[in-house]
Coordinates of C-alpha atoms in Angstrom, one line a residue:
M11 CA 191.7 -7.0 118.4
T12 CA 192.0 -10.3 119.5
F13 CA 195.4 -12.7 119.4
S14 CA 196.4 -16.6 120.1
H15 CA 199.7 -17.6 121.7
K16 CA 200.6 -21.2 121.9
C17 CA 202.2 -21.5 125.5
V18 CA 205.7 -24.2 125.4
N19 CA 203.2 -26.6 127.9
G20 CA 200.8 -27.6 124.9
V21 CA 197.8 -25.2 125.9
D22 CA 196.3 -23.0 123.4
V23 CA 194.7 -19.4 123.9
D24 CA 192.9 -17.1 122.2
M25 CA 192.5 -13.7 124.0
E26 CA 190.4 -10.5 123.3
F27 CA 191.8 -7.1 124.6
F28 CA 189.7 -3.9 124.2
T29 CA 189.1 -1.0 125.9
F30 CA 186.7 1.5 126.6
E31 CA 183.9 3.5 129.4
A32 CA 181.2 2.2 131.5
N33 CA 179.4 3.4 134.3
E34 CA 178.4 -0.1 134.9
V35 CA 178.5 -3.6 135.2
T36 CA 179.0 -4.9 132.1
D37 CA 177.8 -8.2 130.4
K38 CA 181.3 -8.9 129.4
D39 CA 182.2 -8.4 133.6
Y40 CA 179.4 -11.2 134.3
K41 CA 180.8 -12.8 131.8
A42 CA 183.9 -12.5 132.9
A43 CA 183.1 -13.2 136.1
R44 CA 180.9 -17.0 135.6
N45 CA 183.8 -17.8 134.1
V46 CA 185.7 -17.1 136.6
N47 CA 183.4 -18.4 139.3
A48 CA 182.5 -21.6 137.6
I49 CA 186.7 -22.3 137.6
F50 CA 187.0 -21.2 141.1
E51 CA 183.8 -24.3 141.9
K52 CA 185.7 -27.0 140.0
E53 CA 188.8 -26.0 141.8
Q54 CA 186.7 -26.8 145.4
E55 CA 185.4 -29.8 144.3
K56 CA 188.8 -31.1 143.3
G57 CA 189.6 -30.6 146.7
G58 CA 186.5 -32.7 147.9
R59 CA 184.0 -30.7 149.0
I60 CA 180.1 -31.7 147.9
M61 CA 178.2 -29.0 147.2
M62 CA 174.1 -29.1 148.2
K63 CA 174.0 -27.2 145.2
N64 CA 174.5 -30.6 143.4
F65 CA 172.2 -32.7 145.3
T66 CA 169.2 -30.8 145.2
Y67 CA 165.6 -31.0 143.5
D68 CA 162.2 -29.0 142.7
L69 CA 159.7 -31.1 144.9
N70 CA 156.4 -29.7 144.2
I71 CA 154.4 -29.4 147.3
N72 CA 151.4 -31.3 145.5
S73 CA 153.9 -34.3 144.8
I74 CA 154.1 -34.6 149.4
A75 CA 151.8 -37.8 150.2
K76 CA 149.6 -35.9 153.3
Y77 CA 148.4 -39.8 154.2
P78 CA 150.4 -43.4 152.4
A79 CA 148.8 -45.4 149.3
S80 CA 145.6 -47.2 151.0
P81 CA 145.7 -50.4 151.4
R82 CA 149.2 -51.0 152.5
G83 CA 151.2 -52.3 149.7
S84 CA 149.6 -50.6 147.0
S85 CA 151.6 -47.7 146.3
R86 CA 153.6 -47.4 143.1
L87 CA 157.6 -48.2 142.6
V88 CA 160.5 -47.1 140.5
R89 CA 162.9 -49.3 139.6
V90 CA 166.7 -48.8 138.9
D91 CA 168.9 -51.4 138.2
G92 CA 172.8 -51.9 138.5
E93 CA 172.9 -50.3 134.8
G94 CA 171.0 -47.4 135.3
S95 CA 168.1 -49.0 133.8
V96 CA 165.0 -47.0 134.6
S97 CA 161.4 -49.1 134.9
H98 CA 158.4 -48.3 136.6
Y99 CA 155.5 -50.7 138.3
K100 CA 151.9 -49.8 139.6
N101 CA 152.3 -52.1 142.6
F102 CA 154.8 -52.2 145.3
S103 CA 154.0 -55.8 146.7
E104 CA 153.6 -57.3 143.4
A105 CA 156.7 -55.6 141.8
F106 CA 159.2 -56.3 144.9
V107 CA 158.2 -60.0 144.5
S108 CA 158.8 -60.7 140.9
L109 CA 162.2 -58.1 141.0
A110 CA 163.0 -60.0 144.5
K111 CA 163.6 -63.0 143.3
K112 CA 164.2 -66.3 144.7
G113 CA 166.8 -67.1 147.4
S114 CA 166.9 -63.4 148.4
H115 CA 167.5 -62.0 152.5
V116 CA 165.9 -59.0 153.4
V117 CA 167.0 -56.9 156.4
F118 CA 164.4 -54.7 158.3
N119 CA 165.1 -51.7 160.6
Q120 CA 161.9 -52.3 163.5
S121 CA 162.3 -49.9 165.5
K122 CA 159.2 -48.5 166.4
V123 CA 157.9 -44.7 166.7
V124 CA 156.8 -43.8 170.4
N125 CA 154.5 -40.0 170.7
A126 CA 157.2 -37.9 171.0
R127 CA 155.5 -34.8 169.8
L128 CA 154.7 -32.9 173.4
S129 CA 152.4 -29.9 173.2
V130 CA 153.8 -27.6 176.2
K131 CA 153.7 -24.7 177.8
E132 CA 155.8 -21.6 179.8
G133 CA 156.5 -22.4 183.3
E134 CA 153.6 -24.0 185.2
K135 CA 151.5 -21.8 184.8
G136 CA 152.3 -20.0 182.4
N137 CA 149.8 -18.1 179.4
N138 CA 152.2 -18.9 176.8
S139 CA 150.7 -22.3 174.8
G140 CA 150.9 -24.5 172.6
I141 CA 154.5 -24.5 172.1
E142 CA 155.9 -27.3 170.1
M143 CA 158.3 -29.9 172.1
M144 CA 160.0 -32.2 170.0
I145 CA 162.3 -35.1 171.4
L146 CA 165.1 -35.4 169.0
D147 CA 166.9 -38.7 170.1
L148 CA 165.6 -41.6 172.8
G149 CA 168.9 -43.3 173.0
E150 CA 168.8 -46.1 175.6
C151 CA 166.2 -43.9 177.8
I152 CA 162.5 -45.0 176.8
D153 CA 162.4 -47.6 179.3
E154 CA 163.9 -45.6 182.5
L155 CA 162.0 -43.7 185.2
C156 CA 160.6 -40.9 183.7
N157 CA 162.0 -38.4 186.7
D158 CA 165.2 -37.0 186.4
V159 CA 165.7 -38.5 183.0
K160 CA 167.5 -36.5 180.8
L161 CA 166.4 -35.6 176.9
T162 CA 167.4 -33.9 174.4
V163 CA 164.9 -31.6 172.7
M164 CA 164.1 -29.1 170.1
I165 CA 161.7 -26.8 171.8
R166 CA 160.0 -24.7 168.9
K167 CA 161.0 -20.8 170.5
E168 CA 164.2 -19.3 169.6
E169 CA 165.1 -17.8 172.7
V170 CA 165.8 -20.3 175.1
S171 CA 167.5 -20.0 179.1
V172 CA 169.0 -22.3 180.7
G173 CA 166.2 -23.0 183.6
D174 CA 163.6 -22.0 181.7
I175 CA 160.8 -24.5 182.4
F176 CA 157.9 -25.9 180.1
T177 CA 154.4 -27.7 181.1
E178 CA 152.9 -30.3 178.9
E179 CA 149.9 -29.6 178.5
T180 CA 147.8 -32.7 178.0
C181 CA 147.7 -34.0 181.3
G182 CA 149.9 -31.2 182.8
T183 CA 151.7 -32.9 185.7
G184 CA 155.1 -33.6 183.5
T185 CA 157.4 -30.1 184.0
F186 CA 161.0 -30.1 181.8
I187 CA 162.8 -28.2 182.8
V188 CA 166.0 -26.5 180.3
V189 CA 169.5 -28.5 181.7
D190 CA 171.5 -26.4 178.8
V191 CA 171.2 -24.5 176.0
I192 CA 173.1 -27.0 173.0
C193 CA 172.0 -24.4 169.8
P194 CA 169.8 -23.0 167.5
W195 CA 167.6 -25.0 165.4
I196 CA 167.2 -23.8 162.3
E197 CA 164.6 -25.1 159.6
D198 CA 163.4 -24.2 155.9
E199 CA 161.4 -21.3 155.2
K200 CA 158.7 -23.3 154.8
S201 CA 158.9 -25.3 158.1
N202 CA 156.9 -24.4 161.1
G203 CA 159.6 -22.0 162.2
N204 CA 163.3 -22.1 163.7
G205 CA 163.4 -23.3 167.6
T206 CA 166.7 -24.1 170.1
E207 CA 167.6 -27.4 170.4
C208 CA 168.5 -28.2 174.5
I209 CA 168.7 -30.7 177.4
V210 CA 166.0 -30.8 179.8
Q211 CA 165.3 -32.7 182.9
C212 CA 161.6 -34.4 183.2
T213 CA 159.8 -34.7 186.4
V214 CA 156.4 -36.1 186.7
A215 CA 153.9 -35.3 189.6
D216 CA 151.8 -37.4 190.4
D217 CA 153.8 -40.7 189.6
K218 CA 156.8 -41.7 190.5
N219 CA 157.6 -44.8 188.7
I220 CA 156.2 -43.9 185.5
T221 CA 158.7 -45.2 182.3
L222 CA 159.5 -42.9 179.4
A223 CA 157.5 -45.1 177.5
N224 CA 154.6 -44.8 179.1
F225 CA 154.2 -40.9 179.6
L226 CA 154.7 -40.5 176.4
D227 CA 151.9 -42.7 175.2
G228 CA 150.2 -40.7 177.1
V229 CA 151.0 -37.5 176.8
G230 CA 153.2 -36.8 172.9
T231 CA 151.4 -37.5 169.6
V232 CA 152.7 -39.1 166.7
P233 CA 156.0 -37.6 166.0
I234 CA 155.0 -37.3 161.7
P235 CA 156.8 -35.3 159.7
P236 CA 156.8 -31.6 160.0
Y237 CA 157.0 -31.6 156.1
L238 CA 153.5 -33.2 155.6
D239 CA 151.5 -29.9 156.9
R240 CA 148.9 -31.4 158.8
S241 CA 148.1 -32.4 163.0
A242 CA 148.8 -36.2 163.6
D243 CA 145.1 -38.3 163.9
N244 CA 144.5 -41.9 164.4
S245 CA 145.0 -43.3 161.7
D246 CA 148.8 -42.3 162.1
I247 CA 148.9 -44.3 166.0
S248 CA 149.0 -47.6 162.7
S249 CA 150.1 -45.6 159.4
Y250 CA 153.2 -44.8 161.1
N251 CA 154.9 -47.9 161.8
N252 CA 156.0 -51.4 160.4
V253 CA 153.6 -54.3 160.9
Y254 CA 157.0 -56.0 162.0
A255 CA 157.6 -53.2 163.8
S256 CA 159.1 -54.3 167.9
G257 CA 160.6 -52.5 170.6
N258 CA 160.1 -48.5 170.9
G259 CA 162.9 -46.3 170.5
S260 CA 162.5 -44.1 167.2
V261 CA 161.5 -40.8 167.2
A262 CA 160.6 -40.9 163.4
A263 CA 160.1 -43.9 161.9
P264 CA 161.9 -46.1 159.8
T265 CA 159.3 -45.5 156.2
A266 CA 160.6 -47.3 153.7
G267 CA 159.1 -50.8 155.1
L268 CA 155.8 -49.0 155.7
H269 CA 155.0 -50.0 152.0
F270 CA 155.1 -54.2 153.6
T271 CA 152.2 -56.3 154.8
D272 CA 151.9 -59.5 156.6
E273 CA 150.7 -61.0 153.8
L274 CA 154.2 -59.7 151.9
L275 CA 156.1 -60.8 155.0
T276 CA 154.8 -64.0 154.1
K277 CA 156.2 -64.8 151.0
I278 CA 159.7 -63.4 151.7
G279 CA 159.8 -66.2 154.3
H280 CA 160.8 -66.3 158.0
E281 CA 163.9 -67.8 157.0
N282 CA 165.1 -64.8 154.2
I283 CA 164.7 -62.2 156.8
S284 CA 166.7 -60.5 158.8
Y285 CA 165.6 -57.5 161.9
L286 CA 168.4 -55.4 163.1
S287 CA 166.6 -51.9 165.5
L288 CA 168.2 -48.6 164.4
H289 CA 166.4 -45.8 166.8
V290 CA 165.7 -43.0 164.2
G291 CA 166.3 -39.7 165.6
A292 CA 165.1 -36.3 164.7
G293 CA 168.0 -35.1 162.7
T294 CA 167.2 -37.1 159.4
F295 CA 164.6 -34.4 158.7
K296 CA 167.1 -31.5 159.6
P297 CA 167.7 -30.0 156.1
V298 CA 171.4 -29.8 155.1
V299 CA 171.8 -25.3 155.2
T300 CA 175.5 -25.6 154.7
E301 CA 176.8 -24.8 151.2
D302 CA 179.4 -27.4 151.6
A303 CA 177.6 -31.2 153.0
R304 CA 180.3 -31.6 154.7
D305 CA 180.1 -28.5 157.4
H306 CA 176.6 -30.5 158.3
S307 CA 176.9 -31.6 161.6
M308 CA 175.6 -35.5 161.6
H309 CA 172.7 -36.5 163.9
G310 CA 174.0 -39.2 166.1
E311 CA 171.4 -43.1 166.1
S312 CA 171.4 -45.4 168.8
F313 CA 171.2 -49.5 167.1
V314 CA 170.9 -53.4 168.3
V315 CA 171.2 -55.8 166.4
D316 CA 170.8 -59.4 167.8
I317 CA 173.6 -62.0 167.4
G318 CA 171.0 -64.8 165.6
E319 CA 169.8 -62.4 162.8
L320 CA 173.8 -61.2 162.6
G321 CA 174.6 -64.2 162.1
K322 CA 171.9 -64.2 159.5
I323 CA 172.9 -61.8 157.5
I324 CA 176.4 -63.3 157.7
E325 CA 175.6 -66.2 156.7
S326 CA 173.7 -64.7 153.5
L327 CA 176.8 -63.2 152.5
E328 CA 178.9 -65.9 152.9
N329 CA 176.7 -68.5 150.3
E330 CA 176.8 -65.1 148.1
R331 CA 172.9 -64.6 148.6
R332 CA 171.2 -61.1 147.5
L333 CA 171.6 -58.6 150.3
I334 CA 168.1 -56.5 150.0
V335 CA 168.2 -53.8 152.7
V336 CA 164.8 -52.2 153.3
G337 CA 165.8 -48.3 154.1
T338 CA 168.0 -45.7 154.2
T339 CA 168.9 -46.4 158.1
S340 CA 168.9 -50.6 157.6
A341 CA 171.9 -49.4 155.4
R342 CA 173.4 -47.2 157.3
T343 CA 173.9 -49.4 160.6
L344 CA 175.1 -52.2 158.1
E345 CA 177.9 -49.9 157.0
S346 CA 178.4 -48.8 160.5
L347 CA 178.9 -52.0 161.9
Y348 CA 181.1 -53.4 159.0
W349 CA 183.6 -50.2 160.1
I350 CA 183.2 -50.9 163.4
G351 CA 184.4 -55.0 162.3
V352 CA 187.9 -52.8 160.3
K353 CA 188.5 -51.4 163.7
I354 CA 188.3 -55.1 165.7
L355 CA 190.1 -56.2 162.9
K356 CA 192.8 -53.2 162.9
N357 CA 193.3 -53.1 166.4
R358 CA 192.0 -49.2 166.1
F359 CA 190.2 -49.8 169.7
E360 CA 191.9 -47.5 172.2
G361 CA 193.0 -49.4 174.8
S362 CA 192.7 -53.3 175.0
E363 CA 190.7 -55.1 171.8
K364 CA 188.9 -56.8 174.8
D365 CA 187.2 -53.1 175.8
D366 CA 183.8 -54.3 175.7
S367 CA 182.5 -50.4 176.5
L368 CA 179.9 -49.0 174.6
S369 CA 182.5 -46.1 173.8
S370 CA 183.9 -49.0 171.4
F371 CA 180.5 -48.8 169.9
E372 CA 180.5 -45.9 167.9
L373 CA 181.5 -44.8 164.9
G374 CA 182.1 -40.8 164.1
Q375 CA 180.9 -39.0 161.7
N376 CA 184.1 -39.3 159.1
E377 CA 185.7 -41.9 161.1
W378 CA 184.9 -44.1 157.5
S379 CA 187.3 -42.3 155.8
H380 CA 190.4 -42.2 157.9
L381 CA 189.7 -46.3 157.9
A382 CA 189.6 -46.5 154.2
K383 CA 192.8 -45.2 154.3
T384 CA 194.5 -48.4 155.8
N385 CA 193.9 -50.4 152.7
V386 CA 190.1 -52.5 153.3
D387 CA 189.8 -54.1 150.1
N388 CA 190.9 -57.2 151.5
I389 CA 188.3 -57.1 154.2
S390 CA 184.6 -58.5 153.2
A391 CA 181.8 -57.2 154.8
A392 CA 180.8 -60.7 155.1
N393 CA 184.7 -60.9 157.4
A394 CA 184.5 -58.0 159.3
L395 CA 180.9 -58.1 160.4
R396 CA 182.0 -61.6 161.5
A397 CA 185.1 -59.8 163.8
V398 CA 181.6 -58.3 165.6
V399 CA 180.5 -61.0 166.8
D400 CA 183.4 -62.8 167.5
F401 CA 184.2 -59.9 169.8
N402 CA 180.5 -60.1 171.0
K403 CA 180.7 -64.1 171.9
G404 CA 178.5 -64.5 174.7
K405 CA 176.1 -61.8 174.4
V406 CA 173.2 -62.1 172.8
S407 CA 172.7 -59.2 171.4
V408 CA 175.7 -55.9 170.2
S409 CA 174.8 -52.0 170.7
G410 CA 176.6 -49.0 170.0
R411 CA 176.1 -45.5 168.2
T412 CA 176.5 -44.2 164.4
S413 CA 177.1 -40.9 163.7
L414 CA 177.7 -42.3 159.7
M415 CA 177.7 -39.7 156.8
I416 CA 177.5 -41.6 153.6
A417 CA 178.1 -39.2 150.9
G418 CA 180.2 -37.5 147.8
D419 CA 182.5 -41.0 147.4
Y420 CA 181.3 -42.9 149.8
D421 CA 182.3 -46.9 148.2
F422 CA 179.4 -48.9 150.0
K423 CA 180.7 -52.1 151.6
V424 CA 177.5 -54.3 152.3
V425 CA 174.6 -53.1 150.6
N426 CA 174.0 -53.2 147.3
D427 CA 169.9 -53.3 146.8
L428 CA 168.5 -50.9 148.9
V429 CA 164.2 -50.4 149.2
T430 CA 163.7 -46.6 150.2
D431 CA 161.7 -43.7 149.8
F432 CA 161.4 -40.2 147.1
H433 CA 163.4 -38.2 149.5
A434 CA 163.7 -34.5 150.5
P435 CA 166.1 -32.5 148.6
D436 CA 169.2 -31.0 150.7
S437 CA 169.0 -33.8 153.1
T438 CA 170.9 -36.1 154.3
L439 CA 169.4 -39.2 152.8
M440 CA 169.2 -37.2 149.1
L441 CA 173.3 -37.2 150.1
L442 CA 173.3 -41.6 150.6
V443 CA 171.1 -41.8 147.7
S444 CA 173.4 -39.9 145.4
A445 CA 176.0 -41.7 146.8
F446 CA 174.5 -44.9 146.1
L447 CA 173.5 -44.5 142.6
G448 CA 176.8 -42.8 141.5
S449 CA 175.8 -39.1 141.4
G450 CA 173.1 -36.7 142.7
E451 CA 172.9 -35.7 139.2
T452 CA 171.6 -39.2 138.6
V453 CA 169.6 -39.4 141.1
R454 CA 168.0 -36.2 140.7
S455 CA 167.2 -37.2 137.2
V456 CA 165.6 -40.4 138.1
Y457 CA 163.2 -37.8 141.2
E458 CA 161.9 -35.0 138.3
E459 CA 160.8 -38.3 135.9
A460 CA 159.6 -39.6 138.6
Q461 CA 157.1 -36.2 139.1
D462 CA 156.1 -36.0 135.7
L463 CA 154.6 -39.1 136.1
G464 CA 152.8 -38.6 139.4
Y465 CA 154.5 -40.7 141.7
K466 CA 154.2 -39.6 145.5
F467 CA 156.7 -38.6 148.4
L468 CA 158.8 -38.4 151.3
S469 CA 157.6 -40.8 154.5
Y470 CA 153.7 -41.1 153.2
G471 CA 154.9 -41.8 149.3
D472 CA 155.7 -44.7 146.9
S473 CA 159.1 -46.4 146.8
C474 CA 162.3 -46.7 145.3
F475 CA 164.0 -49.9 144.9
F476 CA 167.5 -49.3 143.6
T477 CA 170.6 -51.4 142.8
K478 CA 174.3 -50.0 143.1
R479 CA 175.6 -48.4 140.2
K480 CA 178.0 -51.1 138.6
K481 CA 181.4 -49.6 138.2

């Protein structure tokens, strides 16, 4: 039996009524369940949910570049302009010169990668060896003396307790005692296994005056990403760092810059370049395992920007020069500085407006969304960044820490042109580029076409040059 009903609010409903006996779930049951689920998911998304299933794609293992293009700068590039048009280029260096055009100002993250991956054994004389210990975040301690320094690490072992001792295996002189267990470190099924995130205290027996940087140079290895599924070799020492890298601090490379050569930098011109440092943490590799991205705990990262470099960026913005930002880390830093500037302008610091403590320059994961509700449309990127400079009058640099999560309907305030990699599915970086181009569907379409055309993906892969989608 079927009948139609015209509701008073203008909705017409066609209904089917039937009865029968069944001893199992039928196709009609499945269809009804799917329809109810679809309605439920739409309502959830209206409520601001960011469902990770909308920001993923099928990454073919053969598309992952195990090594970078040789020579440096010879990778391919896909271009998506502000209208959404897609074009392809065979050589990054040649394409960038033509796409950037005269008058552009380019921003790079110059943070240098340190040897942050160690092989350790349990105890001081333990037999359980070959355990991976990865430093997750160096913060500002890289130049401190190694003895008694505390580090946030991932130990590739699921059962770790306070008081456990691990010894590095290269020299056998460095020990690490677990002083706090934070949480399990969960990776996907294709990784090297789960582990434990914890805080360890370091002791070096034979050299009380060695810095952490020098210690890691001697006992650590280049922390290439786990998805490369290989051990680091000598070529990675240079390949996994940018030619302009300066200042130790990252445990993962800001890889969008790996395509740039000294020759290309010369063509761009020193006067058209600004550098900043966001010390990349290993959290950048951590997949989002929650259904709703908002439930993911975003990793924090430290940044430092010279006042002079920030001044060049402000001048470019005020003169309406094209600002090309190289890498999601550079983008995250500039966007964070914008919101810090908004906090200054709106007197939203805790305590005195003249408080110049580091905590005043921290930005929380979703703090931007609360600040955005205070009507920031009249605060330009240049004005916000200048507020940061003015607040730090007399200083040579601005430093702070950001946990900014860029996802969903985030509206970029500083960045309009972005050079970036092909990112891993289910990653926070996938969320960032999806917000930049307007949707996960757009990025997935670009990525799938690129895979079909043989592009190489992830840290050592080919490159993308995106322009923010026009509204």
